[in-house]
Tab-separated table of C-alpha atoms and ligand atoms in Angstrom:
chain	number	residue	atom	x	y	z
A	1	UNK	CA	16.881	-13.619	-14.487
A	2	UNK	CA	16.211	-15.054	-11.033
A	3	UNK	CA	14.264	-12.747	-8.730
A	4	UNK	CA	13.871	-13.108	-4.971
A	5	UNK	CA	10.687	-11.461	-3.648
A	6	UNK	CA	10.716	-10.791	0.089
A	7	UNK	CA	7.411	-10.843	1.964
A	8	UNK	CA	4.446	-13.082	2.624
A	9	UNK	CA	1.193	-11.409	1.594
A	10	UNK	CA	-1.102	-10.807	-1.344
A	11	UNK	CA	1.139	-8.037	-2.688
A	12	UNK	CA	4.080	-10.440	-2.879
A	13	UNK	CA	1.882	-13.055	-4.558
A	14	UNK	CA	0.848	-10.468	-7.184
A	15	UNK	CA	4.485	-9.411	-7.660
A	16	UNK	CA	5.536	-13.043	-8.084
A	17	UNK	CA	2.864	-13.697	-10.716
A	18	UNK	CA	3.799	-10.571	-12.700
A	19	UNK	CA	7.559	-11.157	-12.436
A	20	UNK	CA	7.240	-14.819	-13.385
A	21	UNK	CA	6.174	-13.843	-16.895
A	22	UNK	CA	9.820	-13.021	-17.667
A	23	UNK	CA	11.873	-14.350	-14.730
A	24	UNK	CA	12.352	-17.250	-12.327
A	25	UNK	CA	10.868	-16.202	-8.992
A	26	UNK	CA	11.408	-17.376	-5.441
A	27	UNK	CA	9.461	-15.837	-2.546
A	28	UNK	CA	10.730	-15.691	1.033
A	29	UNK	CA	9.108	-16.530	3.361
A	30	UNK	CA	5.979	-16.402	1.190
A	31	UNK	CA	3.111	-18.524	2.404
A	32	UNK	CA	1.719	-21.982	1.597
A	33	UNK	CA	-0.544	-20.420	-1.062
A	34	UNK	CA	2.216	-18.672	-3.037
A	35	UNK	CA	4.069	-20.979	-5.472
A	36	UNK	CA	7.857	-20.717	-5.141
A	37	UNK	CA	7.771	-19.909	-1.418
A	38	UNK	CA	10.800	-20.934	0.606
A	39	UNK	CA	11.659	-20.594	4.285
A	40	UNK	CA	15.291	-19.754	3.392
A	41	UNK	CA	16.320	-16.229	4.425
A	42	UNK	CA	17.012	-13.756	1.617
A	43	UNK	CA	20.732	-13.677	2.456
A	44	UNK	CA	20.880	-17.435	1.760
A	45	UNK	CA	19.126	-17.163	-1.598
A	46	UNK	CA	21.141	-16.646	-4.744
A	47	UNK	CA	19.297	-14.282	-7.074
A	48	UNK	CA	20.034	-11.598	-9.664
A	49	UNK	CA	17.513	-9.191	-8.137
A	50	UNK	CA	15.926	-8.813	-4.685
A	51	UNK	CA	12.534	-7.092	-4.439
A	52	UNK	CA	11.517	-6.185	-0.893
A	53	UNK	CA	7.719	-6.115	-0.482
A	54	UNK	CA	6.761	-4.794	2.973
A	55	UNK	CA	7.753	-1.594	4.748
A	56	UNK	CA	8.953	-3.164	8.010
A	57	UNK	CA	12.134	-4.810	6.595
A	58	UNK	CA	12.800	-1.699	4.479
A	59	UNK	CA	12.631	0.576	7.519
A	60	UNK	CA	14.822	-1.913	9.411
A	61	UNK	CA	17.532	-1.657	6.720
A	62	UNK	CA	17.258	-4.973	4.864
A	63	UNK	CA	18.024	-3.272	1.524
A	64	UNK	CA	21.260	-1.878	3.004
A	65	UNK	CA	22.273	-5.316	4.306
A	66	UNK	CA	21.690	-6.991	0.962
A	67	UNK	CA	23.445	-4.197	-0.948
A	68	UNK	CA	26.461	-4.386	1.286
A	69	UNK	CA	26.618	-8.098	0.424
A	70	UNK	CA	26.857	-7.067	-3.240
A	71	UNK	CA	23.249	-7.827	-4.239
A	72	UNK	CA	21.087	-5.871	-6.697
A	73	UNK	CA	18.121	-4.623	-4.648
A	74	UNK	CA	14.843	-2.938	-5.535
A	75	UNK	CA	13.820	-1.069	-2.378
A	76	UNK	CA	15.146	1.997	-0.560
A	77	UNK	CA	17.731	1.806	2.208
A	78	UNK	CA	16.760	2.669	5.779
A	79	UNK	CA	17.537	6.344	5.052
A	80	UNK	CA	14.884	6.605	2.311
A	81	UNK	CA	12.438	4.240	4.035
A	82	UNK	CA	12.167	6.801	6.835
A	83	UNK	CA	9.642	8.512	4.566
A	84	UNK	CA	7.215	5.839	5.677
A	85	UNK	CA	8.833	5.030	9.023
A	86	UNK	CA	8.336	8.554	10.340
A	87	UNK	CA	5.446	10.778	9.315
A	88	UNK	CA	7.200	13.684	11.028
A	89	UNK	CA	10.254	13.242	8.783
A	90	UNK	CA	8.047	12.783	5.720
A	91	UNK	CA	6.367	16.125	6.465
A	92	UNK	CA	9.810	17.759	6.707
A	93	UNK	CA	10.819	16.360	3.328
A	94	UNK	CA	7.524	17.492	1.767
A	95	UNK	CA	8.065	20.976	3.150
A	96	UNK	CA	11.637	21.146	1.805
A	97	UNK	CA	10.466	19.868	-1.570
A	98	UNK	CA	7.610	22.401	-1.705
A	99	UNK	CA	5.005	19.656	-2.147
A	100	UNK	CA	1.417	20.682	-1.271
A	101	UNK	CA	0.194	18.754	1.790
A	102	UNK	CA	-2.150	19.159	4.775
A	103	UNK	CA	-1.100	21.728	7.380
A	104	UNK	CA	0.072	19.844	10.453
A	105	UNK	CA	1.880	19.843	13.775
A	106	UNK	CA	4.062	17.165	15.412
A	107	UNK	CA	3.781	16.528	19.154
A	108	UNK	CA	5.225	14.354	21.903
A	109	UNK	CA	3.313	16.001	24.794
A	110	UNK	CA	-0.416	15.913	25.422
A	111	UNK	CA	-1.099	19.552	26.360
A	112	UNK	CA	0.386	21.263	23.274
A	113	UNK	CA	-1.155	18.537	21.100
A	114	UNK	CA	-4.625	19.193	22.510
A	115	UNK	CA	-4.099	22.961	22.224
A	116	UNK	CA	-3.303	22.516	18.502
A	117	UNK	CA	-6.263	20.184	18.044
A	118	UNK	CA	-8.549	22.908	19.448
A	119	UNK	CA	-7.377	25.348	16.766
A	120	UNK	CA	-8.676	23.041	13.997
A	121	UNK	CA	-12.297	23.173	12.831
A	122	UNK	CA	-12.668	19.383	12.449
A	123	UNK	CA	-13.053	16.682	11.356
A	124	UNK	CA	-9.820	15.843	13.142
A	125	UNK	CA	-6.918	13.724	11.900
A	126	UNK	CA	-4.451	12.115	14.339
A	127	UNK	CA	-1.573	9.947	13.060
A	128	UNK	CA	1.121	7.901	14.746
A	129	UNK	CA	4.602	9.020	13.703
A	130	UNK	CA	5.784	5.421	13.343
A	131	UNK	CA	4.584	2.329	11.493
A	132	UNK	CA	1.176	0.946	12.434
A	133	UNK	CA	0.229	-1.348	9.516
A	134	UNK	CA	-2.074	1.309	8.056
A	135	UNK	CA	-4.092	1.448	11.268
A	136	UNK	CA	-2.414	4.393	13.030
A	137	UNK	CA	-4.552	7.099	11.416
A	138	UNK	CA	-7.750	8.317	13.072
A	139	UNK	CA	-10.095	10.563	11.105
A	140	UNK	CA	-13.076	11.546	13.217
A	141	UNK	CA	-15.886	14.076	13.429
A	142	UNK	CA	-15.783	13.907	17.242
A	143	UNK	CA	-13.370	16.233	19.026
A	144	UNK	CA	-13.574	14.088	22.178
A	145	UNK	CA	-12.652	10.959	20.199
A	146	UNK	CA	-9.677	12.784	18.655
A	147	UNK	CA	-8.529	14.079	22.047
A	148	UNK	CA	-8.790	10.603	23.611
A	149	UNK	CA	-6.849	9.178	20.672
A	150	UNK	CA	-4.057	11.729	21.171
A	151	UNK	CA	-3.753	10.645	24.803
A	152	UNK	CA	-3.875	6.917	23.958
A	153	UNK	CA	-1.221	7.283	21.251
A	154	UNK	CA	1.181	9.554	23.156
A	155	UNK	CA	1.023	7.392	26.282
A	156	UNK	CA	2.087	4.348	24.243
A	157	UNK	CA	-1.139	2.512	25.143
A	158	UNK	CA	-2.517	2.451	21.587
A	159	UNK	CA	0.504	1.741	19.361
A	160	UNK	CA	3.518	1.373	21.658
A	161	UNK	CA	6.542	3.430	20.657
A	162	UNK	CA	5.112	4.091	17.161
A	163	UNK	CA	2.595	6.493	18.740
A	164	UNK	CA	4.812	8.338	21.214
A	165	UNK	CA	4.968	11.128	18.677
A	166	UNK	CA	1.834	12.115	16.737
A	167	UNK	CA	1.093	14.241	13.699
A	168	UNK	CA	-2.147	16.204	13.913
A	169	UNK	CA	-3.389	17.357	10.548
A	170	UNK	CA	-5.827	19.597	8.828
A	171	UNK	CA	-8.647	17.491	7.366
A	172	UNK	CA	-8.702	17.317	3.582
A	173	UNK	CA	-11.628	16.391	1.409
A	174	UNK	CA	-11.783	14.806	-2.019
A	175	UNK	CA	-11.237	11.566	-3.873
A	176	UNK	CA	-7.976	9.755	-3.176
A	177	UNK	CA	-5.480	8.425	-5.663
A	178	UNK	CA	-2.588	5.993	-5.301
A	179	UNK	CA	0.251	6.623	-7.720
A	180	UNK	CA	3.056	4.080	-7.413
A	181	UNK	CA	6.257	5.291	-9.052
A	182	UNK	CA	9.339	3.217	-9.782
A	183	UNK	CA	12.477	5.246	-8.978
A	184	UNK	CA	16.122	4.776	-9.921
A	185	UNK	CA	17.529	7.428	-7.586
A	186	UNK	CA	17.023	10.285	-10.043
A	187	UNK	CA	13.993	9.561	-12.143
A	188	UNK	CA	10.513	8.291	-11.308
A	189	UNK	CA	8.233	6.482	-13.741
A	190	UNK	CA	4.585	6.010	-12.792
A	191	UNK	CA	2.661	2.745	-12.856
A	192	UNK	CA	-1.036	2.782	-13.718
A	193	UNK	CA	-2.979	4.833	-11.127
A	194	UNK	CA	-5.176	3.007	-8.623
A	195	UNK	CA	-7.641	3.842	-5.926
A	196	UNK	CA	-7.775	1.939	-2.673
A	197	UNK	CA	-10.373	1.592	0.048
A	198	UNK	CA	-8.929	1.891	3.534
A	199	UNK	CA	-12.005	1.784	5.725
A	200	UNK	CA	-13.361	-1.548	6.912
A	201	UNK	CA	-17.006	-1.171	5.952
A	202	UNK	CA	-19.236	-0.109	3.074
A	203	UNK	CA	-19.707	3.610	2.559
A	204	UNK	CA	-16.269	4.280	4.087
A	205	UNK	CA	-17.525	3.514	7.588
A	206	UNK	CA	-15.555	1.779	10.316
A	207	UNK	CA	-11.882	1.895	11.224
A	208	UNK	CA	-8.927	2.293	8.861
A	209	UNK	CA	-7.408	-1.018	7.806
A	210	UNK	CA	-4.424	-2.159	5.762
A	211	UNK	CA	-6.785	-1.899	2.764
A	212	UNK	CA	-10.071	-3.600	1.803
A	213	UNK	CA	-9.949	-3.285	-1.967
A	214	UNK	CA	-8.585	-1.412	-4.963
A	215	UNK	CA	-9.127	-0.853	-8.644
A	216	UNK	CA	-7.273	0.375	-11.697
A	217	UNK	CA	-7.482	2.371	-13.950
A	218	UNK	CA	-9.102	5.324	-12.185
A	219	UNK	CA	-11.491	7.222	-14.482
A	220	UNK	CA	-10.584	10.695	-13.168
A	221	UNK	CA	-6.807	10.100	-13.175
A	222	UNK	CA	-5.778	10.741	-16.756
A	223	UNK	CA	-2.291	11.411	-18.115
A	224	UNK	CA	-2.425	15.148	-17.280
A	225	UNK	CA	-3.089	14.522	-13.608
A	226	UNK	CA	-0.381	11.867	-13.439
A	227	UNK	CA	2.077	14.257	-15.105
A	228	UNK	CA	1.143	17.017	-12.643
A	229	UNK	CA	1.693	14.781	-9.606
A	230	UNK	CA	5.020	13.652	-11.015
A	231	UNK	CA	6.209	17.153	-11.769
A	232	UNK	CA	4.918	18.913	-8.645
A	233	UNK	CA	5.377	16.201	-6.052
A	234	UNK	CA	7.312	13.043	-6.891
A	235	UNK	CA	10.256	14.523	-8.825
A	236	UNK	CA	10.797	17.365	-6.290
A	237	UNK	CA	10.683	14.760	-3.505
A	238	UNK	CA	13.345	12.667	-5.235
A	239	UNK	CA	15.475	15.794	-5.710
A	240	UNK	CA	15.120	16.672	-2.023
A	241	UNK	CA	16.075	13.125	-1.039
A	242	UNK	CA	19.144	13.346	-3.280
A	243	UNK	CA	20.088	16.666	-1.671
A	244	UNK	CA	19.862	14.917	1.693
A	245	UNK	CA	22.217	12.207	0.456
A	246	UNK	CA	19.542	9.558	-0.126
A	247	UNK	CA	19.923	7.426	-3.284
A	248	UNK	CA	16.313	6.282	-3.543
A	249	UNK	CA	15.896	3.114	-5.626
A	250	UNK	CA	12.510	1.570	-5.110
A	251	UNK	CA	8.840	2.520	-5.073
A	252	UNK	CA	7.671	5.967	-4.136
A	253	UNK	CA	3.975	5.438	-3.641
A	254	UNK	CA	2.208	8.778	-3.496
A	255	UNK	CA	-1.063	8.782	-1.549
A	256	UNK	CA	-2.836	11.858	-2.860
A	257	UNK	CA	-6.039	13.679	-1.982
A	258	UNK	CA	-7.541	15.491	-4.961
A	259	UNK	CA	-8.895	18.534	-3.128
A	260	UNK	CA	-10.749	21.479	-4.666
A	261	UNK	CA	-7.430	23.352	-4.246
A	262	UNK	CA	-5.509	20.782	-6.283
A	263	UNK	CA	-3.722	17.532	-5.426
A	264	UNK	CA	-2.259	17.328	-1.906
A	265	UNK	CA	0.082	14.639	-0.632
A	266	UNK	CA	-1.366	12.613	2.235
A	267	UNK	CA	1.581	10.304	2.616
A	268	UNK	CA	4.382	8.473	0.895
A	269	UNK	CA	4.768	4.747	1.169
A	270	UNK	CA	8.126	3.234	0.315
A	271	UNK	CA	6.803	-0.002	-1.232
A	272	UNK	CA	4.035	-1.196	-3.508
A	273	UNK	CA	0.559	-0.854	-2.073
A	274	UNK	CA	-1.312	-3.822	-0.706
A	275	UNK	CA	-3.937	-4.264	-2.238
A	276	UNK	CA	-3.076	-1.764	-5.033
A	277	UNK	CA	-0.420	-4.159	-6.377
A	278	UNK	CA	-3.092	-6.852	-6.732
A	279	UNK	CA	-5.141	-4.517	-8.985
A	280	UNK	CA	-2.253	-2.915	-10.922
A	281	UNK	CA	0.090	-5.843	-11.691
A	282	UNK	CA	-2.584	-8.020	-13.353
A	283	UNK	CA	-2.799	-5.161	-15.907
A	284	UNK	CA	0.943	-4.931	-16.534
A	285	UNK	CA	2.082	-6.283	-19.883
A	286	UNK	CA	5.739	-5.243	-20.009
A	287	UNK	CA	8.844	-6.871	-18.558
A	288	UNK	CA	8.428	-5.947	-14.897
A	289	UNK	CA	11.556	-7.831	-13.820
A	290	UNK	CA	13.677	-5.811	-16.276
A	291	UNK	CA	12.128	-2.514	-15.134
A	292	UNK	CA	12.767	-3.208	-11.440
A	293	UNK	CA	16.306	-4.444	-12.176
A	294	UNK	CA	17.046	-1.249	-14.117
A	295	UNK	CA	15.735	0.884	-11.245
A	296	UNK	CA	17.798	-1.120	-8.763
A	297	UNK	CA	20.896	-0.562	-10.932
A	298	UNK	CA	20.276	3.218	-11.016
A	299	UNK	CA	19.113	3.656	-14.611
A	300	UNK	CA	15.565	3.061	-15.820
A	301	UNK	CA	15.543	2.473	-19.561
A	302	UNK	CA	12.253	0.691	-20.212
A	303	UNK	CA	8.743	2.050	-19.675
A	304	UNK	CA	6.112	0.262	-17.602
A	305	UNK	CA	3.322	-1.047	-19.825
A	306	UNK	CA	-0.314	-1.755	-19.041
A	307	UNK	CA	-3.183	-3.068	-21.085
A	308	UNK	CA	-6.506	-1.260	-21.390
A	309	UNK	CA	-8.395	-3.801	-19.353
A	310	UNK	CA	-9.507	-2.887	-15.860
A	311	UNK	CA	-8.881	-4.790	-12.629
A	312	UNK	CA	-10.848	-4.744	-9.387
A	313	UNK	CA	-9.559	-6.349	-6.181
A	314	UNK	CA	-11.789	-7.250	-3.232
A	315	UNK	CA	-10.053	-8.168	0.030
A	316	UNK	CA	-11.543	-10.976	2.112
A	317	UNK	CA	-10.706	-10.494	5.793
A	318	UNK	CA	-11.359	-12.574	8.894
A	319	UNK	CA	-13.902	-11.930	11.593
A	320	UNK	CA	-12.587	-9.409	14.115
A	321	UNK	CA	-10.190	-7.758	11.612
A	322	UNK	CA	-8.527	-5.259	12.063
A	323	UNK	CA	-8.570	-5.140	15.861
A	324	UNK	CA	-8.730	-8.809	16.798
A	325	UNK	CA	-8.498	-11.052	13.727
A	326	UNK	CA	-9.678	-14.608	14.189
A	327	UNK	CA	-7.681	-17.308	12.387
A	328	UNK	CA	-7.825	-21.075	11.855
A	329	UNK	CA	-11.185	-21.279	10.020
A	330	UNK	CA	-11.517	-23.626	7.041
A	331	UNK	CA	-11.923	-21.758	3.735
A	332	UNK	CA	-14.566	-23.162	1.375
A	333	UNK	CA	-14.783	-22.636	-2.371
A	334	UNK	CA	-11.247	-21.479	-3.143
A	335	UNK	CA	-10.679	-23.925	-6.013
A	336	UNK	CA	-14.063	-23.021	-7.486
A	337	UNK	CA	-13.115	-19.304	-7.480
A	338	UNK	CA	-9.670	-20.088	-8.927
A	339	UNK	CA	-11.295	-21.851	-11.871
A	340	UNK	CA	-13.420	-18.854	-12.934
A	341	UNK	CA	-12.278	-16.980	-16.043
A	342	UNK	CA	-10.588	-13.563	-15.603
A	343	UNK	CA	-10.133	-14.192	-11.868
A	344	UNK	CA	-6.969	-14.431	-9.780
A	345	UNK	CA	-7.236	-15.134	-6.074
A	346	UNK	CA	-4.052	-13.906	-4.412
A	347	UNK	CA	-3.171	-15.675	-1.156
A	348	UNK	CA	-2.461	-13.184	1.627
A	349	UNK	CA	-2.967	-14.982	4.940
A	350	UNK	CA	-3.569	-18.694	4.373
A	351	UNK	CA	-2.241	-21.984	5.663
A	352	UNK	CA	-3.151	-25.655	5.380
A	353	UNK	CA	-4.486	-27.709	8.276
A	354	UNK	CA	-3.427	-31.280	9.063
A	355	UNK	CA	-5.941	-32.594	6.485
A	356	UNK	CA	-4.576	-30.314	3.751
A	357	UNK	CA	-7.576	-27.953	3.799
A	358	UNK	CA	-6.981	-24.224	3.342
A	359	UNK	CA	-7.439	-22.279	6.580
A	360	UNK	CA	-7.295	-18.590	7.498
A	361	UNK	CA	-3.935	-17.506	8.932
A	362	UNK	CA	-4.017	-13.695	9.007
A	363	UNK	CA	-6.365	-10.700	9.147
A	364	UNK	CA	-6.468	-10.214	5.399
A	365	UNK	CA	-6.771	-13.689	3.917
A	366	UNK	CA	-7.453	-13.515	0.165
A	367	UNK	CA	-7.412	-10.791	-2.474
A	368	UNK	CA	-9.837	-11.558	-5.259
A	369	UNK	CA	-8.994	-9.755	-8.498
A	370	UNK	CA	-11.322	-9.721	-11.475
A	371	UNK	CA	-10.308	-8.276	-14.826
A	372	UNK	CA	-12.541	-7.083	-17.651
A	373	UNK	CA	-12.990	-4.627	-20.474
A	374	UNK	CA	-13.998	-1.890	-18.038
A	375	UNK	CA	-14.224	-1.322	-14.285
A	376	UNK	CA	-17.882	-2.399	-14.082
A	377	UNK	CA	-17.168	-5.719	-15.817
A	378	UNK	CA	-14.055	-6.370	-13.725
A	379	UNK	CA	-16.057	-5.561	-10.618
A	380	UNK	CA	-18.845	-7.994	-11.483
A	381	UNK	CA	-16.267	-10.713	-12.199
A	382	UNK	CA	-14.496	-10.116	-8.877
A	383	UNK	CA	-17.730	-10.239	-6.873
A	384	UNK	CA	-18.889	-13.429	-8.656
A	385	UNK	CA	-15.663	-15.046	-7.455
A	386	UNK	CA	-16.116	-13.630	-3.951
A	387	UNK	CA	-19.559	-15.288	-3.843
A	388	UNK	CA	-17.909	-18.691	-4.334
A	389	UNK	CA	-15.713	-18.331	-1.224
A	390	UNK	CA	-16.729	-18.515	2.421
A	391	UNK	CA	-15.647	-19.184	5.975
A	392	UNK	CA	-17.223	-18.309	9.329
A	393	UNK	CA	-16.926	-14.586	10.016
A	394	UNK	CA	-15.546	-13.651	6.559
A	395	UNK	CA	-15.726	-9.857	6.026
A	396	UNK	CA	-15.526	-7.834	2.828
A	397	UNK	CA	-16.826	-4.612	1.386
A	398	UNK	CA	-19.572	-4.803	-1.215
A	399	UNK	CA	-18.890	-1.327	-2.662
A	400	UNK	CA	-15.330	-1.615	-4.016
A	401	UNK	CA	-15.081	0.297	-7.322
A	402	UNK	CA	-18.796	1.033	-7.321
A	403	UNK	CA	-19.714	3.572	-9.986
A	404	UNK	CA	-19.955	7.030	-8.465
A	405	UNK	CA	-18.074	6.010	-5.362
A	406	UNK	CA	-14.841	7.746	-4.515
A	407	UNK	CA	-12.888	6.353	-1.590
A	408	UNK	CA	-11.971	8.747	1.174
B	1	AMP	P1	-2.322	7.750	5.581
B	1	AMP	O1	-1.818	6.459	6.141
B	1	AMP	O2	-1.611	8.959	6.084
B	1	AMP	O3	-2.493	7.734	4.071
B	1	AMP	O4	-3.827	7.848	6.085
B	1	AMP	C1	-4.727	6.775	5.913
B	1	AMP	C2	-6.040	7.296	5.385
B	1	AMP	O5	-6.591	8.253	6.300
B	1	AMP	C3	-5.917	8.044	4.066
B	1	AMP	O6	-5.944	7.187	2.974
B	1	AMP	C4	-7.122	8.930	4.126
B	1	AMP	O7	-8.288	8.226	3.760
B	1	AMP	C5	-7.217	9.274	5.581
B	1	AMP	N1	-6.513	10.545	5.840
B	1	AMP	C6	-5.216	10.706	6.153
B	1	AMP	N2	-4.888	12.001	6.291
B	1	AMP	C7	-6.018	12.703	6.064
B	1	AMP	C8	-6.335	14.094	6.059
B	1	AMP	N3	-5.434	15.030	6.342
B	1	AMP	N4	-7.612	14.441	5.768
B	1	AMP	C9	-8.554	13.503	5.496
B	1	AMP	N5	-8.318	12.180	5.506
B	1	AMP	C10	-7.069	11.771	5.770
């Protein structure tokens, strides 16, 4: 089978590595660090299966375009991708499906938004309706900060049109879980659970980012919890989508908060997580290409398979990320890290300079995944590899997958 992966980051690199075990893989546009990258557009590439990585092309309808050209596509059409493209719509679907989630209100005008904000005890949660690369969510203990954020978002100053409608939410507390499910339109099968770390700095301080690290498996997410999330949230969501005429073939990634009142859905993403994919796919042992092709064709027949080893992924970001990422710095030590056992360094935002040296070319640059018999071993392996790599201003968290830590 020949698979075309669409995207250019660490997630697509991890997908390509996992798919390549059983398929020929081409990645468009990819990046200079991902083998098999080509500048050819997906429509020009002849493949048996197209796997769309990022949310932006999904929301823009790339899956529909490819399907109407007769291609087999893993990824929802624009109708299903609205789950991620509009938090307001996602909340509607959750309500219809009876899925537990944070109480919320949707607003386009400042005064009613602030009035609703005042009714909440805090901390306060303000989200852009539209896509904001994981950065459109503010969680703050300061009412004034939340109020200013509402004004900045609704005016279009903060996130352009993506913020002209906001969702204001009840604050939820508890450890978070990422459950990525492969869907064939009717049925969802879960991949190994993961936990990701969205805040920039250690101890969950600093702004939300696209993700600073992840690990899998998650000690508190056993089969019973996974089954509960599937039964109470993911399957009812798929049924509601079907009732709305949406044939959802792709990833439903459930972002869940495990509150003292049970699991509550924070959000759905419509694609694999980045960096969750970099922690989950190195553990997959089955035929991923076959599974995704079956889902794309509307009938999952195989089961995803994972080995017992753990994986921990640490994201290396540039100075200034996420607000003002600096690029163009020479990366030292990459080959040394690549050569370490049980380490894979996924290339997210890299390029080569005129002398052939690796340079930084995006906010999140490298995703360093270590594997091992357990999370602690995988973690130590990942951080040993991180220690080999450097460039001016490199940022990373030192507490990814730390024992006793639960991301929030
Ligand atoms: P989202 O993109 O909606 O998943 O939000 C990004 C991150 O913000 C989540 O992973 C949580 O850490 C945090 N967050 C979102 N909604 C809430 C909420 N209602 N209560 C507490 N934290 C939240």
